[in-house]
Coordinates of C-alpha atoms in Angstrom, one line a residue:
M1 CA -83.9 -58.6 -14.4
A2 CA -86.3 -56.3 -16.2
L3 CA -88.7 -56.3 -13.2
A4 CA -85.9 -55.5 -10.8
A5 CA -84.7 -52.6 -13.0
A6 CA -88.2 -51.2 -13.2
T7 CA -88.4 -50.8 -9.4
L8 CA -85.3 -48.7 -9.3
R9 CA -85.6 -44.9 -9.4
R10 CA -83.1 -42.4 -10.7
Y11 CA -81.3 -40.1 -8.3
L12 CA -78.6 -37.5 -8.8
L13 CA -75.8 -37.5 -6.2
L14 CA -73.9 -34.2 -5.8
L15 CA -70.4 -35.0 -4.3
A16 CA -67.7 -33.0 -2.6
Q17 CA -64.5 -32.7 -4.6
E18 CA -62.1 -34.1 -2.0
H19 CA -60.8 -37.6 -1.2
L20 CA -62.0 -38.7 -4.7
E21 CA -60.9 -42.3 -4.5
F22 CA -62.8 -42.8 -1.3
R23 CA -66.2 -41.7 -2.6
L24 CA -67.3 -44.8 -4.5
P25 CA -66.4 -47.3 -1.8
E26 CA -68.3 -45.1 0.7
V27 CA -71.4 -44.9 -1.4
T28 CA -71.3 -48.6 -2.2
S29 CA -70.8 -49.6 1.4
L30 CA -73.6 -47.4 2.7
L31 CA -76.1 -48.6 0.1
S32 CA -75.3 -52.3 1.1
L33 CA -75.7 -51.3 4.7
Y34 CA -79.3 -50.3 4.0
G35 CA -80.0 -53.5 2.0
G36 CA -79.4 -52.0 -1.4
Q37 CA -76.9 -52.6 -4.1
F38 CA -74.8 -50.1 -6.1
S39 CA -76.3 -49.6 -9.5
S40 CA -75.4 -46.7 -11.8
E41 CA -77.4 -45.6 -14.8
Q42 CA -74.2 -44.8 -16.7
E43 CA -70.5 -45.4 -16.2
I44 CA -69.5 -43.4 -13.2
R45 CA -67.1 -40.6 -14.0
V46 CA -65.0 -41.1 -10.9
N47 CA -63.7 -37.6 -10.6
S48 CA -67.0 -35.9 -11.4
P49 CA -69.2 -34.3 -8.7
F50 CA -72.3 -35.6 -10.4
W51 CA -73.3 -39.3 -10.3
I52 CA -76.7 -40.7 -11.5
L53 CA -77.6 -43.7 -9.3
N54 CA -80.5 -46.2 -9.4
I55 CA -81.8 -46.6 -5.9
P56 CA -84.9 -48.7 -4.9
S57 CA -86.6 -46.1 -2.7
E58 CA -86.5 -42.5 -1.4
E59 CA -86.1 -44.0 2.1
M60 CA -82.9 -45.7 1.1
A61 CA -81.6 -42.5 -0.5
K62 CA -82.3 -40.6 2.7
G63 CA -80.5 -43.4 4.7
L64 CA -77.4 -42.9 2.5
M65 CA -77.4 -39.2 3.2
K66 CA -77.7 -39.7 6.9
R67 CA -74.3 -41.3 6.8
T68 CA -72.2 -40.0 3.9
V69 CA -69.5 -37.3 4.4
C70 CA -68.4 -37.6 0.8
A71 CA -71.7 -36.4 -0.8
K72 CA -73.3 -33.0 -0.4
S73 CA -76.9 -33.6 -1.6
I74 CA -79.2 -36.1 -3.4
F75 CA -82.1 -35.3 -5.8
E76 CA -84.8 -37.3 -7.4
L77 CA -83.8 -36.8 -11.0
W78 CA -86.6 -35.5 -13.3
G79 CA -84.5 -34.6 -16.3
H80 CA -81.0 -34.8 -17.7
G81 CA -79.4 -33.7 -21.0
R82 CA -76.2 -32.5 -22.7
S83 CA -77.9 -29.3 -23.8
E84 CA -80.8 -27.2 -22.7
G85 CA -82.9 -28.7 -25.5
E86 CA -82.1 -32.2 -24.3
L87 CA -82.9 -31.3 -20.7
Y88 CA -86.3 -29.8 -21.6
A89 CA -87.2 -32.8 -23.8
S90 CA -86.2 -35.1 -20.9
L91 CA -88.4 -33.1 -18.5
K92 CA -91.4 -33.2 -20.9
N93 CA -91.0 -37.0 -21.0
C94 CA -90.9 -37.3 -17.2
P95 CA -94.0 -39.3 -16.0
M96 CA -96.6 -36.8 -14.8
D97 CA -97.6 -38.9 -11.8
K98 CA -94.0 -38.6 -10.6
M99 CA -94.2 -34.8 -10.7
L100 CA -97.8 -33.8 -9.8
P101 CA -97.6 -34.5 -6.0
Y102 CA -95.0 -31.8 -5.7
L103 CA -96.7 -29.2 -7.9
Q104 CA -100.1 -28.8 -6.2
S105 CA -101.7 -25.4 -5.8
D106 CA -101.6 -25.6 -2.0
S107 CA -97.8 -26.2 -1.9
T108 CA -94.9 -23.8 -1.9
Y109 CA -91.6 -24.2 -3.7
K110 CA -88.4 -22.5 -5.0
V111 CA -85.9 -23.3 -7.7
H112 CA -82.1 -23.2 -6.9
I113 CA -79.3 -23.2 -9.4
H114 CA -76.0 -24.9 -8.8
T115 CA -73.1 -24.6 -11.3
F116 CA -69.8 -26.5 -11.1
N117 CA -66.7 -24.7 -12.4
K118 CA -68.6 -21.6 -13.5
T119 CA -70.3 -18.6 -11.8
L120 CA -73.5 -17.2 -13.3
T121 CA -74.9 -13.8 -12.9
Q122 CA -78.3 -13.3 -11.2
A123 CA -79.8 -12.4 -14.5
Q124 CA -78.5 -15.6 -16.1
K125 CA -80.0 -17.6 -13.3
I126 CA -83.4 -16.0 -13.6
K127 CA -83.4 -16.6 -17.3
K128 CA -82.8 -20.3 -16.8
I129 CA -85.5 -20.5 -14.2
D130 CA -88.0 -18.7 -16.4
A131 CA -87.3 -21.2 -19.2
L132 CA -88.9 -23.9 -17.1
E133 CA -92.4 -22.3 -17.4
F134 CA -93.6 -25.3 -19.4
L135 CA -93.5 -27.3 -16.1
P136 CA -97.0 -27.4 -14.4
F137 CA -96.0 -25.5 -11.2
K138 CA -99.3 -24.5 -9.5
G139 CA -98.0 -23.7 -6.0
K140 CA -96.6 -20.4 -4.7
V141 CA -93.0 -19.4 -4.6
N142 CA -91.5 -19.2 -1.2
L143 CA -87.8 -18.4 -1.1
K144 CA -87.4 -18.7 2.7
N145 CA -89.2 -21.8 3.8
P146 CA -90.6 -23.8 0.8
E147 CA -92.1 -27.2 1.1
H148 CA -90.3 -28.4 -2.1
I149 CA -87.0 -27.3 -3.5
F150 CA -86.0 -28.0 -7.1
W151 CA -82.5 -27.7 -8.4
I152 CA -81.0 -27.0 -11.8
L153 CA -77.5 -28.3 -11.8
E154 CA -75.0 -27.6 -14.6
D155 CA -71.6 -29.3 -15.1
Y156 CA -69.0 -27.1 -16.9
G157 CA -66.2 -29.7 -16.7
M158 CA -63.1 -30.1 -14.5
D159 CA -60.7 -27.6 -16.1
P160 CA -60.8 -24.2 -14.4
N161 CA -58.5 -22.8 -17.1
N162 CA -60.8 -23.8 -20.0
V163 CA -64.4 -23.2 -19.0
P164 CA -66.9 -23.8 -21.9
E165 CA -69.7 -21.3 -22.7
E166 CA -72.3 -24.1 -22.4
P167 CA -72.3 -26.9 -19.8
F168 CA -71.4 -30.5 -20.7
H169 CA -74.3 -31.9 -18.6
L170 CA -77.5 -30.3 -17.2
Y171 CA -79.8 -31.9 -14.6
F172 CA -83.1 -31.0 -13.0
G173 CA -84.4 -32.7 -9.8
R174 CA -86.3 -32.5 -6.6
W175 CA -84.1 -32.1 -3.5
I176 CA -84.3 -35.1 -1.1
A177 CA -81.7 -34.7 1.6
D178 CA -78.2 -33.3 2.4
G179 CA -75.2 -35.4 3.5
Q180 CA -73.3 -35.1 6.8
R181 CA -70.6 -32.7 5.7
E182 CA -71.1 -30.7 8.9
L183 CA -69.7 -33.6 10.9
I184 CA -66.2 -32.7 9.5
E185 CA -66.4 -29.3 11.3
S186 CA -68.2 -30.3 14.4
Y187 CA -65.7 -33.2 15.1
S188 CA -62.7 -31.2 13.9
V189 CA -59.5 -32.1 15.8
K190 CA -59.3 -28.4 16.5
K191 CA -62.2 -28.8 18.9
R192 CA -61.1 -32.0 20.6
H193 CA -59.3 -32.3 23.9
F194 CA -56.1 -34.2 24.7
I195 CA -54.9 -34.8 21.2
G196 CA -51.3 -35.4 20.2
N197 CA -49.3 -33.5 17.6
T198 CA -50.7 -35.8 14.9
S199 CA -54.3 -36.9 14.6
M200 CA -56.5 -38.2 11.7
D201 CA -58.8 -35.5 10.4
A202 CA -62.5 -36.0 11.1
C203 CA -63.5 -36.5 7.4
L204 CA -61.2 -39.6 7.0
S205 CA -62.4 -40.9 10.4
F206 CA -66.0 -40.9 9.2
I207 CA -65.0 -42.3 5.9
M208 CA -63.3 -45.2 7.7
A209 CA -66.5 -45.9 9.8
N210 CA -68.6 -45.8 6.6
H211 CA -66.3 -48.1 4.7
G212 CA -66.6 -50.4 7.7
R213 CA -70.4 -50.2 7.6
V214 CA -70.5 -49.3 11.3
K215 CA -74.0 -49.3 12.7
P216 CA -75.8 -49.0 16.0
N217 CA -74.9 -51.7 18.6
D218 CA -71.8 -52.9 16.6
V219 CA -68.6 -53.4 18.5
V220 CA -65.7 -51.5 17.1
Y221 CA -62.2 -52.3 18.3
D222 CA -59.1 -50.3 17.3
P223 CA -55.9 -52.0 18.4
F224 CA -53.8 -48.9 17.4
V225 CA -56.2 -46.3 18.8
G226 CA -53.8 -43.4 19.0
T227 CA -55.9 -40.3 19.7
G228 CA -59.2 -42.1 19.0
G229 CA -60.4 -40.6 15.7
L230 CA -62.0 -43.8 14.4
L231 CA -63.6 -44.6 17.7
I232 CA -65.2 -41.1 17.9
S233 CA -66.8 -41.5 14.5
S234 CA -67.9 -45.0 15.2
A235 CA -69.5 -44.0 18.5
H236 CA -71.3 -41.2 16.7
F237 CA -73.0 -43.9 14.5
G238 CA -74.1 -45.8 17.6
A239 CA -71.4 -48.4 18.0
Y240 CA -69.8 -49.6 21.3
V241 CA -66.1 -48.7 21.0
C242 CA -62.9 -49.8 22.6
G243 CA -59.2 -49.5 21.8
T244 CA -55.7 -50.2 22.8
D245 CA -52.3 -48.7 22.1
I246 CA -48.8 -49.7 23.1
D247 CA -47.8 -46.0 23.8
Y248 CA -48.9 -44.9 27.2
N249 CA -48.0 -41.3 26.5
T250 CA -50.1 -41.2 23.3
I251 CA -53.1 -42.7 25.1
H252 CA -52.8 -39.9 27.8
G253 CA -52.1 -37.2 25.2
L254 CA -48.5 -36.8 26.2
A255 CA -46.7 -37.6 22.9
P256 CA -47.2 -37.6 19.1
Y257 CA -47.8 -40.7 16.9
G258 CA -48.0 -41.2 13.2
I259 CA -47.0 -43.0 10.0
R260 CA -43.3 -42.3 10.6
E261 CA -43.1 -43.8 14.0
A262 CA -41.0 -47.0 14.6
T263 CA -43.0 -50.2 15.0
R264 CA -43.0 -52.0 18.3
R265 CA -45.0 -54.7 20.1
T266 CA -45.3 -55.9 23.7
G267 CA -42.6 -58.4 24.6
S268 CA -41.9 -61.0 27.3
P269 CA -41.4 -60.2 31.0
K270 CA -37.7 -60.5 30.5
E271 CA -37.8 -57.4 28.2
T272 CA -39.5 -55.3 30.9
V273 CA -38.0 -51.9 31.3
K274 CA -39.1 -49.2 33.7
S275 CA -39.9 -45.9 32.0
S276 CA -37.9 -43.0 33.3
E277 CA -40.2 -40.5 31.5
K278 CA -42.6 -38.3 33.5
S279 CA -45.8 -40.0 34.3
T280 CA -48.6 -39.5 36.8
E281 CA -48.3 -43.2 37.8
N282 CA -45.6 -45.9 37.9
H283 CA -46.2 -47.2 34.4
I284 CA -44.1 -50.1 32.9
F285 CA -43.3 -50.2 29.2
V286 CA -42.7 -53.6 27.7
S287 CA -41.9 -53.5 24.0
S288 CA -39.8 -55.1 21.4
N289 CA -39.1 -54.7 17.7
Y290 CA -42.0 -55.5 15.4
H291 CA -41.8 -55.6 11.6
L292 CA -44.4 -53.8 9.7
S293 CA -45.3 -56.8 7.7
D294 CA -45.9 -58.8 10.9
I295 CA -48.3 -56.1 12.1
F296 CA -50.4 -56.6 9.0
F297 CA -50.4 -60.4 9.2
D298 CA -51.3 -60.4 12.9
L299 CA -54.0 -57.8 12.2
L300 CA -55.5 -59.9 9.4
K301 CA -55.3 -63.1 11.5
F302 CA -57.0 -61.4 14.4
A303 CA -59.7 -60.1 12.2
A304 CA -60.3 -63.4 10.5
E305 CA -60.7 -65.1 13.9
Y306 CA -62.8 -62.6 15.8
L307 CA -64.9 -60.7 13.3
V308 CA -68.5 -61.8 12.8
M309 CA -69.3 -63.1 9.4
G310 CA -69.8 -60.0 7.2
G311 CA -67.8 -57.9 9.6
R312 CA -65.2 -55.6 8.2
L313 CA -61.5 -54.8 8.8
V314 CA -60.5 -51.2 7.8
Y315 CA -56.9 -50.1 8.1
W316 CA -54.2 -47.9 6.7
L317 CA -51.3 -49.4 4.7
P318 CA -48.3 -47.1 4.3
V319 CA -46.8 -47.4 0.8
Y320 CA -43.5 -46.4 -0.9
R321 CA -45.0 -45.4 -4.2
P322 CA -42.1 -46.2 -6.6
E323 CA -42.4 -49.8 -5.6
Y324 CA -46.2 -50.2 -5.2
T325 CA -48.1 -53.0 -6.9
E326 CA -51.4 -54.6 -5.8
D327 CA -49.4 -57.7 -4.9
I328 CA -48.2 -56.1 -1.7
I329 CA -51.7 -55.9 -0.3
P330 CA -51.8 -58.5 2.5
R331 CA -54.4 -61.2 2.0
H332 CA -56.1 -63.9 4.1
P333 CA -58.4 -66.8 3.0
C334 CA -61.1 -65.7 5.4
L335 CA -61.1 -62.1 4.2
K336 CA -62.3 -60.6 0.9
L337 CA -60.7 -57.3 -0.3
I338 CA -63.5 -54.8 -0.7
S339 CA -61.7 -51.6 -1.6
N340 CA -58.3 -50.0 -1.8
C341 CA -58.1 -46.2 -1.8
E342 CA -54.9 -44.1 -2.0
Q343 CA -54.2 -40.9 -0.1
M344 CA -51.1 -39.1 -1.3
L345 CA -48.6 -38.0 1.4
S346 CA -45.7 -36.9 -0.8
S347 CA -44.3 -37.6 -4.3
H348 CA -42.9 -40.9 -3.1
T349 CA -45.1 -42.0 -0.2
S350 CA -48.8 -42.6 0.3
R351 CA -51.1 -44.6 2.5
R352 CA -53.9 -46.8 1.3
L353 CA -57.2 -47.4 3.1
I354 CA -57.8 -51.1 2.9
T355 CA -61.2 -52.5 3.6
M356 CA -61.8 -56.3 3.9
E357 CA -64.8 -58.3 4.8
K358 CA -65.0 -61.7 6.6
V359 CA -66.5 -64.2 4.2
K360 CA -65.3 -67.5 5.7
E361 CA -65.2 -69.0 9.2
F362 CA -61.8 -69.2 10.7
K363 CA -60.3 -72.7 11.1
D364 CA -57.1 -73.8 12.7
Q365 CA -55.5 -74.4 9.3
D366 CA -56.0 -70.7 8.6
Q367 CA -53.7 -69.7 11.5
N368 CA -50.5 -69.3 9.4
S369 CA -51.9 -69.7 5.9
Y370 CA -50.2 -66.6 4.7
Q371 CA -46.8 -68.3 5.0
L372 CA -47.8 -70.7 2.1
D373 CA -48.8 -67.8 -0.1
A374 CA -46.5 -67.2 -3.1
Q375 CA -47.0 -63.5 -2.5
Y376 CA -45.7 -63.6 1.0
M377 CA -42.2 -62.3 0.2
P378 CA -43.3 -59.1 -1.5
Y379 CA -45.1 -58.1 1.7
R380 CA -41.7 -57.9 3.4
G381 CA -41.0 -54.7 1.5
H382 CA -43.2 -52.9 4.1
N383 CA -40.5 -53.5 6.7
S384 CA -38.3 -50.8 5.2
F385 CA -41.0 -48.2 4.7
R386 CA -39.8 -46.0 7.5
E387 CA -36.2 -46.0 6.2
K388 CA -37.4 -45.3 2.6
Y389 CA -39.6 -42.5 3.9
F390 CA -36.8 -40.7 5.7
S391 CA -34.5 -41.4 2.8
G392 CA -36.9 -39.6 0.5
V393 CA -37.2 -36.7 3.0
T394 CA -33.4 -36.3 3.1
K395 CA -33.1 -36.3 -0.7
R396 CA -35.9 -33.7 -1.0
I397 CA -34.2 -31.4 1.6
A398 CA -30.8 -31.8 -0.1
K399 CA -32.4 -30.9 -3.5
E400 CA -34.2 -27.8 -2.0
E401 CA -30.9 -26.6 -0.5
K402 CA -29.1 -27.1 -3.8
D403 CA -31.9 -25.2 -5.7
N404 CA -31.7 -22.3 -3.2
Q405 CA -28.0 -22.0 -3.7
K406 CA -28.4 -21.4 -7.5

């Protein structure tokens, strides 16, 4: 264990302050994708934008940043403290052979200051940079195109209404790489063609692909493809993608879809009904009622049977928050629950991004194994989600109207 720990190097991860619950599963999944294992030097402060990680190599750190949309930048950590004195002491104890390759006389550099929850004046920034004169910088300063960029990062806490005079944590490190935050803008639904009235935003689409550890030459199948957000992000990462959807109009960009839509499935030929809606071809709709809990069980059964070992299932589970417990998360003996992240939709509803991994080969006896599960009955609560959702909306509207009359 001591030998393994000695090979790890300390890095500081600077994270974006959105989708907080999704960040740790994304980082953990991506590190495992590159052959690493999540290891934190200290207990992760989940809501903090600063995480200290132990990563085996700079190459793996760069690999992480080539995929993540939750993190902004990563740095090789040279020093860390709870005060300026502690930071300087930490820097003085940093191994010289770690620093010297980046401080040579024939190199160029600059120092950047980043503060969280506080704005510093230019004079204050210069003073902090000048205080680092004890470091053996021998190169020339180049503010426009330096070979090496060093960052001072200061954490002034999470409360914008109570900002301290001095930071709670200070860090100094060498910039390694930035994350893929620009993908959120470049793949924004505002720039896509033929979308419906509702579509998953690009950030969550890439988070889903990262939780699923999608990599080049993987096959990604989305049985509820909608407007294709997940397939677009998966294709960006080099996967072969395909998808299906029961709604012809959604597939062709003619109608909305979303969490509030009624659930249906394809039925028998006897249930065939010709659509009278406008269409460019003579399309036949064949659908029947389909309980939400049945969707999840069929989805898990399909994933258990057809995923490769180690393959992942990633899906959204709508939840009526007043009744939520972990017992309602559908399970399957061939699938291991990896992560469960909540996205709030309203005071009483949310959806959870569930990630599961295939850990056991599918056998015939696993076909209907969920029916023997003592937890099977709580799953049925999903069937009334739509009614509960609209009930909550109706109550909220009535309350707003009552408040407006006061």
